[in-house]
Amino acid sequence: MAMAMTMASCTSVPCNTNRTRSPAMAPSFVTGGSPISLSAPISIDQRSRRWAPLVVQAVSDSQKSQTCLDPDASRSVLGIILGGGAGTRLYPLTKKRAKPAVPLGANYRLIDIPVSNCLNSNVSKIYVLTQFNSASLNRHLSCAYSSNMGGYKDEGFVEVLAAQQSPENPNWFQGTADAVRQYLWLFEEHNIMEFLVLAGDHLYRMDYEKFIQAHRESHADITVSALPMDEKRATAFGLMKIDDEGRIIEFAEKPKGDALQAMKVDTTILGLNEERAKEMPYIASMGIYVFSKDAMLQLLRDKFPDANDFGSEVIPGATKIGMRVQAYLFDGYWEDIGTIEAFYNANLGITKKPVPDFSFYDRSAPIYTQPRYLPPSKIKNADITESVIGEGCIIKNCRIHHSVVGLRSCISEGAVIEDSLLMGADYYETENDKKYLASVGGIPIGIGRNANIKRAIIDKNARIGDDVKIINKEGVQEAARETDGYFIKSGIVTVIKDAVIPNGWVI
């Protein structure tokens, strides 16, 4: 079946920047979502040479009112999603799965975000590079995207490329650039113009067609997506300075001390007002790039054959040798989900009212995932406030506040769930399973009677016994209790996948 989301060629019909894609058009995907605006448009006053917010455009915005690539993105762009390393900062969520396969927002996984952004942007040729615990990621991508991606004259695909040994490359991926280099032999076979390089652990919504169009119009070799950043978080990112055309003139990877202060800029250039510009005096790389095909081949094979990382080596190196490296300015919601705390906050952020940090409900830019054909959630005499409930849950006579409850979650009578993320389960236990567990003193999957869970993450298939309290009663900030089935990071208790917390335990 031909992929339903492909935009018509610019030469055949007028482009429609407000196009929508109904879930019915792509029956193998489950959808939701909402649009996020790009950076505020700006212009420059030639007399005063001072930047001021106007309603015209940002330095990186297209000169055209419509996005209409020629050739279109489905034929001319190859998406490369970097699955990341071992995910040690997200451990134990990455104990049994690759980082992009970590569950997100009750029904989804992290990988669904960049893949959905690609599909909504007409980028239909997508590789996902990974090397750690990739079995569940492979399974998810196959179930979610494989059946509807290809078709006659539309060779769309989402394919996992795991690290492998070869005579030329006997080692594992050494970094983002090395991962791409090891598969250049495959990537260059595609007759495309650009590589779109993305991360698999970011939460945001972005129209890549505008990104690619800005890249083409500026005749850039590389375009880097960037956003304003405050000083507290700036040391964790690559920072840049740009000229009045948006060209990157200086790049520093994760600077500290005096080097950090030297990267301060007047971010009113991004369209921020003076007050917000003072709060966010840096321009940070989002780790999202468009490379012209020839530039990528030249950089990785000829100019920097030993470089392992895009952010710290290839991008600064390209700037120094005089390549045109352009910034594309983004001022919407974006979160790098690299730590337990960031992951926890991003998930709980979707419960905010009246407007969540990130929404899954707008049909104009849906987030896809695999169809699981689960029944509706069943809720009996429960008090649920400011929460998101996934599919197929069974919730009985309990209280849930400011929490995200994942699919197939079973919550028993008297339980209290507050400020927590429950990832749910991969399967249901039968009545016979439960009877057998009861006969041998076992604990069923889910949350037991009168359990109290606060500021915690409960991974999939966890068995929480009756009268358990997961409340971090001693206020511990960091603790590794893997043999007991949990970790504490940044004060957040994370119960490991498949762990068993016996009746009456207090954590």
Coordinates of C-alpha atoms in Angstrom, one line a residue, residues 66-284:
Q66 CA 4.7 28.2 1.7
T67 CA 6.8 25.1 2.3
C68 CA 7.2 23.5 -1.1
L69 CA 10.4 21.5 -1.7
D70 CA 11.4 20.6 -5.2
P71 CA 12.2 17.8 -5.3
D72 CA 10.0 16.9 -2.3
A73 CA 11.4 15.5 0.9
S74 CA 10.0 12.0 0.3
R75 CA 12.4 11.7 -2.7
S76 CA 15.3 13.9 -1.7
V77 CA 15.9 13.5 2.0
L78 CA 17.1 10.5 4.1
G79 CA 16.3 10.6 7.8
I80 CA 18.9 9.2 10.2
I81 CA 17.8 8.8 13.8
L82 CA 20.6 8.2 16.3
G83 CA 19.5 5.8 19.0
G84 CA 22.2 6.9 21.5
G85 CA 24.6 4.9 23.6
A86 CA 24.0 2.7 26.6
G87 CA 21.7 5.2 28.2
T88 CA 23.4 5.1 31.5
R89 CA 21.8 8.3 32.8
L90 CA 18.3 6.8 32.1
Y91 CA 19.2 3.5 33.9
P92 CA 17.3 1.5 35.1
L93 CA 14.8 2.3 32.4
T94 CA 17.4 1.3 29.8
K95 CA 18.3 -2.0 31.6
K96 CA 16.3 -4.1 29.2
R97 CA 15.6 -1.8 26.3
A98 CA 17.3 0.8 24.0
K99 CA 16.9 4.4 25.0
P100 CA 14.5 5.2 22.1
A101 CA 12.3 2.3 23.1
V102 CA 11.6 3.8 26.6
P103 CA 7.8 4.3 27.1
L104 CA 6.5 7.8 26.9
G105 CA 3.1 9.5 27.7
A106 CA 1.1 6.4 28.5
N107 CA 0.8 5.0 25.0
Y108 CA 4.0 5.9 23.2
R109 CA 7.7 5.3 23.1
L110 CA 10.5 7.9 22.7
I111 CA 11.3 6.8 19.1
D112 CA 7.7 7.7 18.0
I113 CA 8.5 11.4 18.4
P114 CA 11.3 11.8 15.7
V115 CA 9.6 9.2 13.4
S116 CA 6.3 11.0 13.6
N117 CA 8.0 14.3 13.0
C118 CA 9.5 12.8 9.9
L119 CA 6.3 11.3 8.6
N120 CA 4.4 14.6 9.2
S121 CA 7.2 16.4 7.3
N122 CA 7.0 14.0 4.3
V123 CA 10.4 12.4 5.1
S124 CA 9.5 8.7 4.5
K125 CA 13.0 7.1 4.2
I126 CA 14.2 6.6 7.8
Y127 CA 17.1 4.7 9.4
V128 CA 17.4 4.2 13.2
L129 CA 21.0 3.6 14.4
T130 CA 21.4 1.7 17.6
Q131 CA 23.7 -0.8 19.3
F132 CA 22.3 -1.5 22.8
N133 CA 19.3 -3.7 23.8
S134 CA 17.7 -3.1 20.4
A135 CA 15.3 -6.1 20.4
S136 CA 12.3 -4.2 21.8
L137 CA 13.0 -1.2 19.6
N138 CA 13.1 -3.5 16.5
R139 CA 9.8 -5.1 17.5
H140 CA 8.1 -1.7 18.1
L141 CA 9.2 -0.2 14.8
S142 CA 8.2 -3.3 12.9
C143 CA 4.7 -3.4 14.5
A144 CA 4.2 0.4 14.2
Y145 CA 5.5 1.4 10.8
S146 CA 6.5 -1.5 8.5
S147 CA 3.2 -2.4 6.9
N148 CA 2.3 1.1 5.6
M149 CA 5.7 2.6 4.7
G150 CA 6.4 1.1 1.2
G151 CA 4.6 0.9 -2.0
Y152 CA 4.7 1.3 -5.8
K153 CA 7.0 4.2 -6.6
D154 CA 7.1 5.2 -3.0
E155 CA 9.9 3.3 -1.2
G156 CA 9.3 4.5 2.3
F157 CA 10.7 2.6 5.2
V158 CA 11.7 2.8 8.9
E159 CA 14.6 0.4 9.4
V160 CA 16.9 -0.3 12.4
L161 CA 20.6 -0.5 11.7
A162 CA 22.5 -2.1 14.6
A163 CA 26.2 -1.7 15.1
Q164 CA 28.1 -4.5 13.3
Q165 CA 31.7 -5.5 12.6
S166 CA 33.2 -5.3 9.2
P167 CA 36.8 -5.4 7.8
E168 CA 36.7 -1.6 7.6
N169 CA 35.0 -1.1 11.0
P170 CA 35.8 -3.8 13.6
N171 CA 34.5 -1.6 16.5
W172 CA 31.2 -0.6 18.0
F173 CA 29.9 2.9 17.3
Q174 CA 32.2 5.3 19.0
G175 CA 29.9 8.3 18.7
T176 CA 27.3 10.0 16.6
A177 CA 29.6 10.8 13.6
D178 CA 31.2 7.4 13.8
A179 CA 27.8 5.7 13.7
V180 CA 26.9 7.5 10.5
R181 CA 30.3 6.9 9.0
Q182 CA 30.1 3.2 9.5
Y183 CA 26.9 3.1 7.4
L184 CA 27.9 5.7 4.8
W185 CA 28.3 2.9 2.2
L186 CA 24.5 2.3 2.6
F187 CA 23.4 5.9 2.9
E188 CA 25.2 7.1 -0.2
E189 CA 23.4 4.5 -2.3
H190 CA 20.2 6.6 -1.9
N191 CA 19.7 9.2 -4.6
I192 CA 19.0 12.1 -2.2
M193 CA 20.1 15.6 -1.6
E194 CA 20.3 15.9 2.2
F195 CA 20.7 13.8 5.3
L196 CA 18.4 14.8 8.2
V197 CA 20.2 13.7 11.4
L198 CA 18.0 13.4 14.5
A199 CA 18.2 12.2 18.1
G200 CA 16.0 9.5 19.4
D201 CA 15.5 10.9 22.9
H202 CA 14.1 14.3 22.4
L203 CA 10.5 15.5 23.0
Y204 CA 9.3 18.2 20.6
R205 CA 7.3 18.8 17.5
M206 CA 8.9 20.3 14.4
D207 CA 8.2 20.7 10.7
Y208 CA 11.4 19.4 9.0
E209 CA 10.2 20.6 5.6
K210 CA 10.7 24.2 6.8
F211 CA 14.1 23.3 8.2
I212 CA 15.2 21.7 4.9
Q213 CA 13.8 24.6 2.9
A214 CA 15.8 27.1 4.9
H215 CA 18.9 24.9 4.4
R216 CA 18.4 25.0 0.6
E217 CA 17.6 28.7 0.4
S218 CA 20.8 29.6 2.4
H219 CA 22.9 27.3 0.3
A220 CA 24.3 25.8 3.5
D221 CA 26.5 22.8 3.8
I222 CA 25.1 22.1 7.2
T223 CA 22.2 23.6 9.1
V224 CA 21.9 23.2 12.8
S225 CA 18.6 23.6 14.7
A226 CA 19.1 25.9 17.7
L227 CA 17.1 27.4 20.5
P228 CA 17.6 29.9 23.3
M229 CA 19.0 28.5 26.6
D230 CA 19.4 29.7 30.2
E231 CA 22.8 29.6 32.0
K232 CA 21.9 26.8 34.3
R233 CA 21.4 24.3 31.5
A234 CA 23.8 25.8 28.9
T235 CA 26.8 23.8 30.0
A236 CA 25.1 20.6 28.8
F237 CA 24.8 21.8 25.2
G238 CA 26.9 22.9 22.3
L239 CA 26.6 26.7 22.1
M240 CA 27.0 29.0 19.1
K241 CA 27.3 32.5 18.0
I242 CA 25.7 33.6 14.7
D243 CA 25.9 36.6 12.3
D244 CA 22.9 38.6 11.1
E245 CA 22.2 36.0 8.3
G246 CA 22.1 33.1 10.8
R247 CA 25.5 31.7 9.8
I248 CA 27.4 30.1 12.7
I249 CA 30.6 32.0 13.3
E250 CA 31.7 30.3 16.6
F251 CA 30.8 27.0 18.2
A252 CA 31.7 25.6 21.6
E253 CA 30.8 22.2 22.9
K254 CA 29.6 22.1 26.6
P255 CA 31.7 25.1 27.7
K256 CA 32.2 25.9 31.4
G257 CA 33.6 28.9 33.4
D258 CA 35.1 31.7 31.3
A259 CA 34.5 29.7 28.1
L260 CA 30.8 29.7 28.9
Q261 CA 30.6 33.4 29.6
A262 CA 32.3 34.1 26.3
M263 CA 29.5 32.4 24.5
K264 CA 26.8 34.8 25.8
V265 CA 24.9 36.6 23.0
D266 CA 22.0 39.0 22.7
T267 CA 19.2 36.5 22.0
T268 CA 16.8 39.2 20.9
I269 CA 18.3 38.1 17.6
L270 CA 15.9 35.1 18.0
G271 CA 12.9 37.3 18.5
L272 CA 12.9 37.2 22.3
N273 CA 12.0 40.3 24.2
E274 CA 14.6 42.0 26.4
E275 CA 13.4 40.4 29.6
R276 CA 13.4 36.8 28.2
A277 CA 16.7 37.5 26.4
K278 CA 18.3 38.2 29.8
E279 CA 17.0 34.9 31.2
M280 CA 18.3 33.0 28.1
P281 CA 21.5 34.6 26.9
Y282 CA 22.8 31.6 25.0
I283 CA 22.0 29.9 21.6
A284 CA 22.2 26.1 22.1

